[in-house]
PDB file of C-alpha atoms and ligand atoms in Angstrom:
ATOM      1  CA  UNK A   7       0.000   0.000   0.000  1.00 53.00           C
ATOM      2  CA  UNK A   8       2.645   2.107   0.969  1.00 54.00           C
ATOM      3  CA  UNK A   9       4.580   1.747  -2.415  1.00 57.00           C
ATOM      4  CA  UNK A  10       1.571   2.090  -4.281  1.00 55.00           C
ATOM      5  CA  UNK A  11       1.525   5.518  -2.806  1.00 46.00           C
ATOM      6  CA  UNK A  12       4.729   6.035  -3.582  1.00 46.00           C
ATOM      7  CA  UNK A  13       4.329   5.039  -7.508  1.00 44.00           C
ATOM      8  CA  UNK A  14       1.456   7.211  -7.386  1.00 44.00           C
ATOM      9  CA  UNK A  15       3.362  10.282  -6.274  1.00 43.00           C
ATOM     10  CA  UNK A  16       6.304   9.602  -8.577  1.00 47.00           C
ATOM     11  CA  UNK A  17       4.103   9.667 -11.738  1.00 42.00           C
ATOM     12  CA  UNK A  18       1.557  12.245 -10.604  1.00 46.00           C
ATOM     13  CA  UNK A  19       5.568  14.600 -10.487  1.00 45.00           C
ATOM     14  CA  UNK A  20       6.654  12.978 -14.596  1.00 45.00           C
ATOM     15  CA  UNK A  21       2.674  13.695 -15.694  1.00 44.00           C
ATOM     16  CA  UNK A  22       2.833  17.729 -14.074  1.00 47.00           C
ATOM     17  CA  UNK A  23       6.504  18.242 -15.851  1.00 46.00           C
ATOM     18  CA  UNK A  24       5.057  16.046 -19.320  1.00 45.00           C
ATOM     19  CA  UNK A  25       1.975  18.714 -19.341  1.00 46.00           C
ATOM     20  CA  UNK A  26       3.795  21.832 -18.905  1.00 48.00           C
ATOM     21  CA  UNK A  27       6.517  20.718 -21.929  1.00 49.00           C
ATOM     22  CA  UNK A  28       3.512  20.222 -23.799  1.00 43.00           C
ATOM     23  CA  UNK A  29       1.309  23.688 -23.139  1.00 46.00           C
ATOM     24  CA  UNK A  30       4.848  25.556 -24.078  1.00 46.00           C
ATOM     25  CA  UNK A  31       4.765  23.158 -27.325  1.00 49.00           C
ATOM     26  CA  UNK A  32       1.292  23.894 -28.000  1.00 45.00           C
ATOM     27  CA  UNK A  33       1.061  27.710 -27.200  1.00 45.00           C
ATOM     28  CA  UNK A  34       4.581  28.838 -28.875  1.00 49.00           C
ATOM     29  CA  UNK A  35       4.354  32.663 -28.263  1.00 44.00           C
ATOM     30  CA  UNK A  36       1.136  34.288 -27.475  1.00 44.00           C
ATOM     31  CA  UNK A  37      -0.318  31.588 -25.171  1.00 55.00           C
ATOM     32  CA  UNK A  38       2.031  31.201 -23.504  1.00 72.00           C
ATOM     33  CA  UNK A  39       2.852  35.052 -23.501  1.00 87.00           C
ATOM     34  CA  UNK A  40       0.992  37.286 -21.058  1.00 90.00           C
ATOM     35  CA  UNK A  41       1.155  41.059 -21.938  1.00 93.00           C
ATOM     36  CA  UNK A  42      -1.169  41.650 -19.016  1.00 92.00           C
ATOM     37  CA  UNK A  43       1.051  41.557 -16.090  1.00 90.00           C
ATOM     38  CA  UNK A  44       4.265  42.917 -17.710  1.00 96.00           C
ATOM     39  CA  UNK A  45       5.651  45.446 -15.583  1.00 97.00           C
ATOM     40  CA  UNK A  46       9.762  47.025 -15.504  1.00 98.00           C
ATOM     41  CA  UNK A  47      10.788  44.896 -12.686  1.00 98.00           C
ATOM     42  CA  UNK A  48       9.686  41.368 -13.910  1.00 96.00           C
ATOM     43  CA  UNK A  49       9.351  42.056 -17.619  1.00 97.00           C
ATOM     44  CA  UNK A  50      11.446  44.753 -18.883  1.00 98.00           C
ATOM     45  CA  UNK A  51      14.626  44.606 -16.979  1.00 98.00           C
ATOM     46  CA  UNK A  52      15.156  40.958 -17.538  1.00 97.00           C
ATOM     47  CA  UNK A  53      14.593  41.083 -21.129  1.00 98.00           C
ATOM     48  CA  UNK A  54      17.345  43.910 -21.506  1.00 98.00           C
ATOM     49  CA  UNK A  55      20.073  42.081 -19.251  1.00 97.00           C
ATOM     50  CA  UNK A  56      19.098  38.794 -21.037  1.00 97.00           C
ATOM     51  CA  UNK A  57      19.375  40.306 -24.374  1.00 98.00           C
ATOM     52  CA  UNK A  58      23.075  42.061 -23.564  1.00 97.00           C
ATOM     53  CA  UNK A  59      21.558  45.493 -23.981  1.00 98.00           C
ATOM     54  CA  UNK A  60      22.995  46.779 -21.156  1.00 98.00           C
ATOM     55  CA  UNK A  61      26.837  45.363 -22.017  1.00 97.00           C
ATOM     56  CA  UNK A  62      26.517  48.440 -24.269  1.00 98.00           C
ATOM     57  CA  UNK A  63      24.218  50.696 -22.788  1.00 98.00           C
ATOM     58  CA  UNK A  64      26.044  51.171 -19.137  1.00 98.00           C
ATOM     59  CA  UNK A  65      28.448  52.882 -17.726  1.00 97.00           C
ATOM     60  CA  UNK A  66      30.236  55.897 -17.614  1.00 97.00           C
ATOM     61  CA  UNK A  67      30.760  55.981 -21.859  1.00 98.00           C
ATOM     62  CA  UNK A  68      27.087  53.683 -22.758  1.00 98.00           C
ATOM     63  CA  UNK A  69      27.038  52.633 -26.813  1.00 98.00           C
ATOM     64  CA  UNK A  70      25.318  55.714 -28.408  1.00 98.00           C
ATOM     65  CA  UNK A  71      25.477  57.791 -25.380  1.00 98.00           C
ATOM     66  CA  UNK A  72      22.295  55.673 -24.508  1.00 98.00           C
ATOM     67  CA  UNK A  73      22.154  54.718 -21.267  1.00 98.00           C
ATOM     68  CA  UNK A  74      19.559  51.858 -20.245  1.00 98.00           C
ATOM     69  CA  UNK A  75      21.075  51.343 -16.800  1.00 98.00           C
ATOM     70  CA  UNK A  76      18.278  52.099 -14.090  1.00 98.00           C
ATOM     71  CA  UNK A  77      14.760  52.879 -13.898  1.00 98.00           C
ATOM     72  CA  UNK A  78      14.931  56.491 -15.272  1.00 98.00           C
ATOM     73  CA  UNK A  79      16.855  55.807 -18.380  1.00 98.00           C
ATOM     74  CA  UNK A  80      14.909  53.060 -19.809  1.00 98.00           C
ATOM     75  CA  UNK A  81      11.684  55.265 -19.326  1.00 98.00           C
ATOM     76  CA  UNK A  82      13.758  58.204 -21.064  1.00 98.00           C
ATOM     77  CA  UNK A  83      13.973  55.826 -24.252  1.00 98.00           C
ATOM     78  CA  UNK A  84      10.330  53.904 -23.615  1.00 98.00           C
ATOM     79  CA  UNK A  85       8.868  57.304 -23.712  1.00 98.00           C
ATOM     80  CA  UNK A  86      10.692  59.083 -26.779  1.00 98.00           C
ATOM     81  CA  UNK A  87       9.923  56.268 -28.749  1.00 98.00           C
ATOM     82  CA  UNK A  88      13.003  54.404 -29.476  1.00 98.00           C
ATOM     83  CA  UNK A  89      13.466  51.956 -27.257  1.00 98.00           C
ATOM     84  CA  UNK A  90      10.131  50.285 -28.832  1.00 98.00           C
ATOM     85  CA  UNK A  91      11.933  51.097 -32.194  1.00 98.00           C
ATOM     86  CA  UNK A  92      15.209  49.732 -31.673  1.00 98.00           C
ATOM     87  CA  UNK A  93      13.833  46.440 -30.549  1.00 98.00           C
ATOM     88  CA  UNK A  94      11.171  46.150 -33.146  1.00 98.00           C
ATOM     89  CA  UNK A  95      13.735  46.973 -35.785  1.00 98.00           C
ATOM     90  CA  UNK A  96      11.342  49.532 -37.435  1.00 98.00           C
ATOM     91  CA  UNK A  97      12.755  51.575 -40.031  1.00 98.00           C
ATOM     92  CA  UNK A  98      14.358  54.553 -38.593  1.00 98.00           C
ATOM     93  CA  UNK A  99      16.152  52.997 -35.901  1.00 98.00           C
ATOM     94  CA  UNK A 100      19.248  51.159 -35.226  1.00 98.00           C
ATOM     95  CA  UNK A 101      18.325  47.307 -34.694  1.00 98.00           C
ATOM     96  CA  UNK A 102      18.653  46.348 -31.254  1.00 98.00           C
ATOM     97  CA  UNK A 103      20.739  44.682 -29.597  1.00 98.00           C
ATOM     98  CA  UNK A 104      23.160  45.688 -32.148  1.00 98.00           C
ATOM     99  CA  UNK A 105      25.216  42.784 -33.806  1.00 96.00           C
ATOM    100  CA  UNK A 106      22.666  40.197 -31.921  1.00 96.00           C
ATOM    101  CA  UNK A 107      19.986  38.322 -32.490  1.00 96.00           C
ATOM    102  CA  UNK A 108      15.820  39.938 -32.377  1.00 97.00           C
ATOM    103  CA  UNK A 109      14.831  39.856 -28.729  1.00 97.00           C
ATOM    104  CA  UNK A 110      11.321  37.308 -28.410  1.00 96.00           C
ATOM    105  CA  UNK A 111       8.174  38.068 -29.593  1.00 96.00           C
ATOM    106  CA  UNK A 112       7.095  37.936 -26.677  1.00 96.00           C
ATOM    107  CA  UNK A 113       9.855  39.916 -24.705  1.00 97.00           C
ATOM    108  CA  UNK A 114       8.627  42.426 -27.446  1.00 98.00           C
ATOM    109  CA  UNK A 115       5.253  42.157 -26.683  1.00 97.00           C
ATOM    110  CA  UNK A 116       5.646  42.573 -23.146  1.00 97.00           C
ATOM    111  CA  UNK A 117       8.126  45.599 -23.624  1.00 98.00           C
ATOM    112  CA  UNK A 118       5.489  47.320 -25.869  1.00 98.00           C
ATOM    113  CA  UNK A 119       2.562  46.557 -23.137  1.00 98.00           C
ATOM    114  CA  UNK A 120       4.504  48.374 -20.364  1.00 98.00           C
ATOM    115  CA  UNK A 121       5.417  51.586 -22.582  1.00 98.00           C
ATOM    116  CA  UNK A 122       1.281  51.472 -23.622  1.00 97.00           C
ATOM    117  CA  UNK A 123       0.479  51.485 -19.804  1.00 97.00           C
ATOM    118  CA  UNK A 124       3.184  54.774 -19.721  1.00 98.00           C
ATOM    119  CA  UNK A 125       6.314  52.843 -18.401  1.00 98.00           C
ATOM    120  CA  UNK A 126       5.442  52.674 -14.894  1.00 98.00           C
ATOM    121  CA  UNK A 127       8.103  51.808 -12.169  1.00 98.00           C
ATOM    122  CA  UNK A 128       6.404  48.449 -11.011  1.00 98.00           C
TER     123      UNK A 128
HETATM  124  C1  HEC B  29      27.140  45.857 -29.111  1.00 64.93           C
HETATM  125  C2  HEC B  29      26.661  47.040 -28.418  1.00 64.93           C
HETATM  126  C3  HEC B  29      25.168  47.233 -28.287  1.00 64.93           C
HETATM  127  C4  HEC B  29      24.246  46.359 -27.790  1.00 64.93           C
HETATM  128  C5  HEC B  29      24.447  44.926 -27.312  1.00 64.93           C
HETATM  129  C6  HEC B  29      22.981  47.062 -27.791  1.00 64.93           C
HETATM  130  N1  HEC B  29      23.145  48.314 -28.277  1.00 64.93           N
HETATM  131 FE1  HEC B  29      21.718  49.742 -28.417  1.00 64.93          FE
HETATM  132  N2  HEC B  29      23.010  50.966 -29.370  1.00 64.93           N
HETATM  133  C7  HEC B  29      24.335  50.689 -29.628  1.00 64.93           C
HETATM  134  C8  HEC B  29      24.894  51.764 -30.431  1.00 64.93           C
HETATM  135  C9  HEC B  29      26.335  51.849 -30.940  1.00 64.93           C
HETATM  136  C10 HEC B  29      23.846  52.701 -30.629  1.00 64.93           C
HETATM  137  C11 HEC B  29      23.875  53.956 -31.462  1.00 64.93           C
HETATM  138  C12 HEC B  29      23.510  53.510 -32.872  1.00 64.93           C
HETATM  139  C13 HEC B  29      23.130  54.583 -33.789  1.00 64.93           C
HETATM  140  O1  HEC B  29      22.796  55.677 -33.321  1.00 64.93           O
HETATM  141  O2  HEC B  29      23.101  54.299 -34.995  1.00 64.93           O
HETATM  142  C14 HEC B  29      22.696  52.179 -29.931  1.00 64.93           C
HETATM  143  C15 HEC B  29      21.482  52.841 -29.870  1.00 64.93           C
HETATM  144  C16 HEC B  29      20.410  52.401 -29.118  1.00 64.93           C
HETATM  145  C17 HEC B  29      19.194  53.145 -28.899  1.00 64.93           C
HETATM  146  C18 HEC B  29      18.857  54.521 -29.459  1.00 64.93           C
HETATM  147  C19 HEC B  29      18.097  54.331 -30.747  1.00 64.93           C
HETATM  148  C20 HEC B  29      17.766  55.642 -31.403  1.00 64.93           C
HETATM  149  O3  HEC B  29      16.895  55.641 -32.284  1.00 64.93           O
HETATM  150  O4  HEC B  29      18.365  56.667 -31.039  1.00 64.93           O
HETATM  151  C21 HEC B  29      18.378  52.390 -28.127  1.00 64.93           C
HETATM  152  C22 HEC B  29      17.003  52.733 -27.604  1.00 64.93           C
HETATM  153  C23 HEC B  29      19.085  51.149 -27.881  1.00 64.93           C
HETATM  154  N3  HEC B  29      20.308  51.198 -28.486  1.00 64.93           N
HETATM  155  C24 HEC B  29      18.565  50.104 -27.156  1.00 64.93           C
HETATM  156  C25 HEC B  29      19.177  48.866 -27.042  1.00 64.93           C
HETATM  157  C26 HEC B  29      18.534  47.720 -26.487  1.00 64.93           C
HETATM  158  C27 HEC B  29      17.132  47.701 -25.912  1.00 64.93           C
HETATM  159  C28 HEC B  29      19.421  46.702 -26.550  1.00 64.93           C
HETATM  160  C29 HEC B  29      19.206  45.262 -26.179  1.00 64.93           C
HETATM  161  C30 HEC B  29      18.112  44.595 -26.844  1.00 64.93           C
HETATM  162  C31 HEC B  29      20.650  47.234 -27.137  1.00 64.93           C
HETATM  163  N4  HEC B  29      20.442  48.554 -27.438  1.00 64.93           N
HETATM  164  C32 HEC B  29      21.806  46.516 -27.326  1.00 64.93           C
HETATM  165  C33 HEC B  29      25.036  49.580 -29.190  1.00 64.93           C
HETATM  166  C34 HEC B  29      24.458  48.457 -28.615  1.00 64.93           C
END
């Protein structure tokens, strides 16, 4: 009885992991992209310090004379336009991060949700 319980547990554990491997297969993007609860401190700053934006954008001399490092900054370039531009790649910017790869969609999506809402400090 008792290692029946134990069996039981084991595969309830593989059957939880199996189903969320298969909702990210299923919902590439969107699904399993929420815009809704993007904000700058779980959203925005870890896409730019995943994406190497602010290897560049730091410091006393940043890439550009852009500076992305702290809250301020990044709402100076959310607001003005070109942060949304630079990471979009839409003509009349410089494609962001420069030399690198697109960030996500999603990371995208969720940058472009918090500049709608008027780049709060959340
Ligand atoms: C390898 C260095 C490097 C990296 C990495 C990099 N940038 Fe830049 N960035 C630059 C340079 C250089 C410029 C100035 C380019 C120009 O004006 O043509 C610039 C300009 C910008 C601008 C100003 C655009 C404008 O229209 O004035 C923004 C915003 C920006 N970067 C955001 C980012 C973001 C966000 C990331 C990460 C996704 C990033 N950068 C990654 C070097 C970099």
């Amino acid at each position: 009885m008792k290692r029946a319980l134990i069996i039981l547990l084991a595969l309830s554990g593989t059957l939880a992991s199996c189903y969320y491997d298969i909702e990210e297969d299923i919902y590439p993007g969107n699904g399993a992209c929420d815009t809704n609860g993007a904000t700058y401190s779980s959203s925005v700053l870890p896409a730019l310090q995943s994406n190497g934006c602010l290897g560049c954008h730091s410091g006393s001399t940043p890439s550009g004379n852009i500076s992305l490092e702290g809250y301020n900054n990044v709402r100076t370039a959310a607001l003005n336009g070109t942060l949304y531009g630079a990471i979009s790649f839409s003509p009349g910017y410089p494609p962001m991060p420069q030399g690198g790869n697109k960030m996500s969609a999603c990371n995208i999506n969720r940058i472009k949700a918090w500049i709608d809402a008027g780049a709060p400090n959340n």
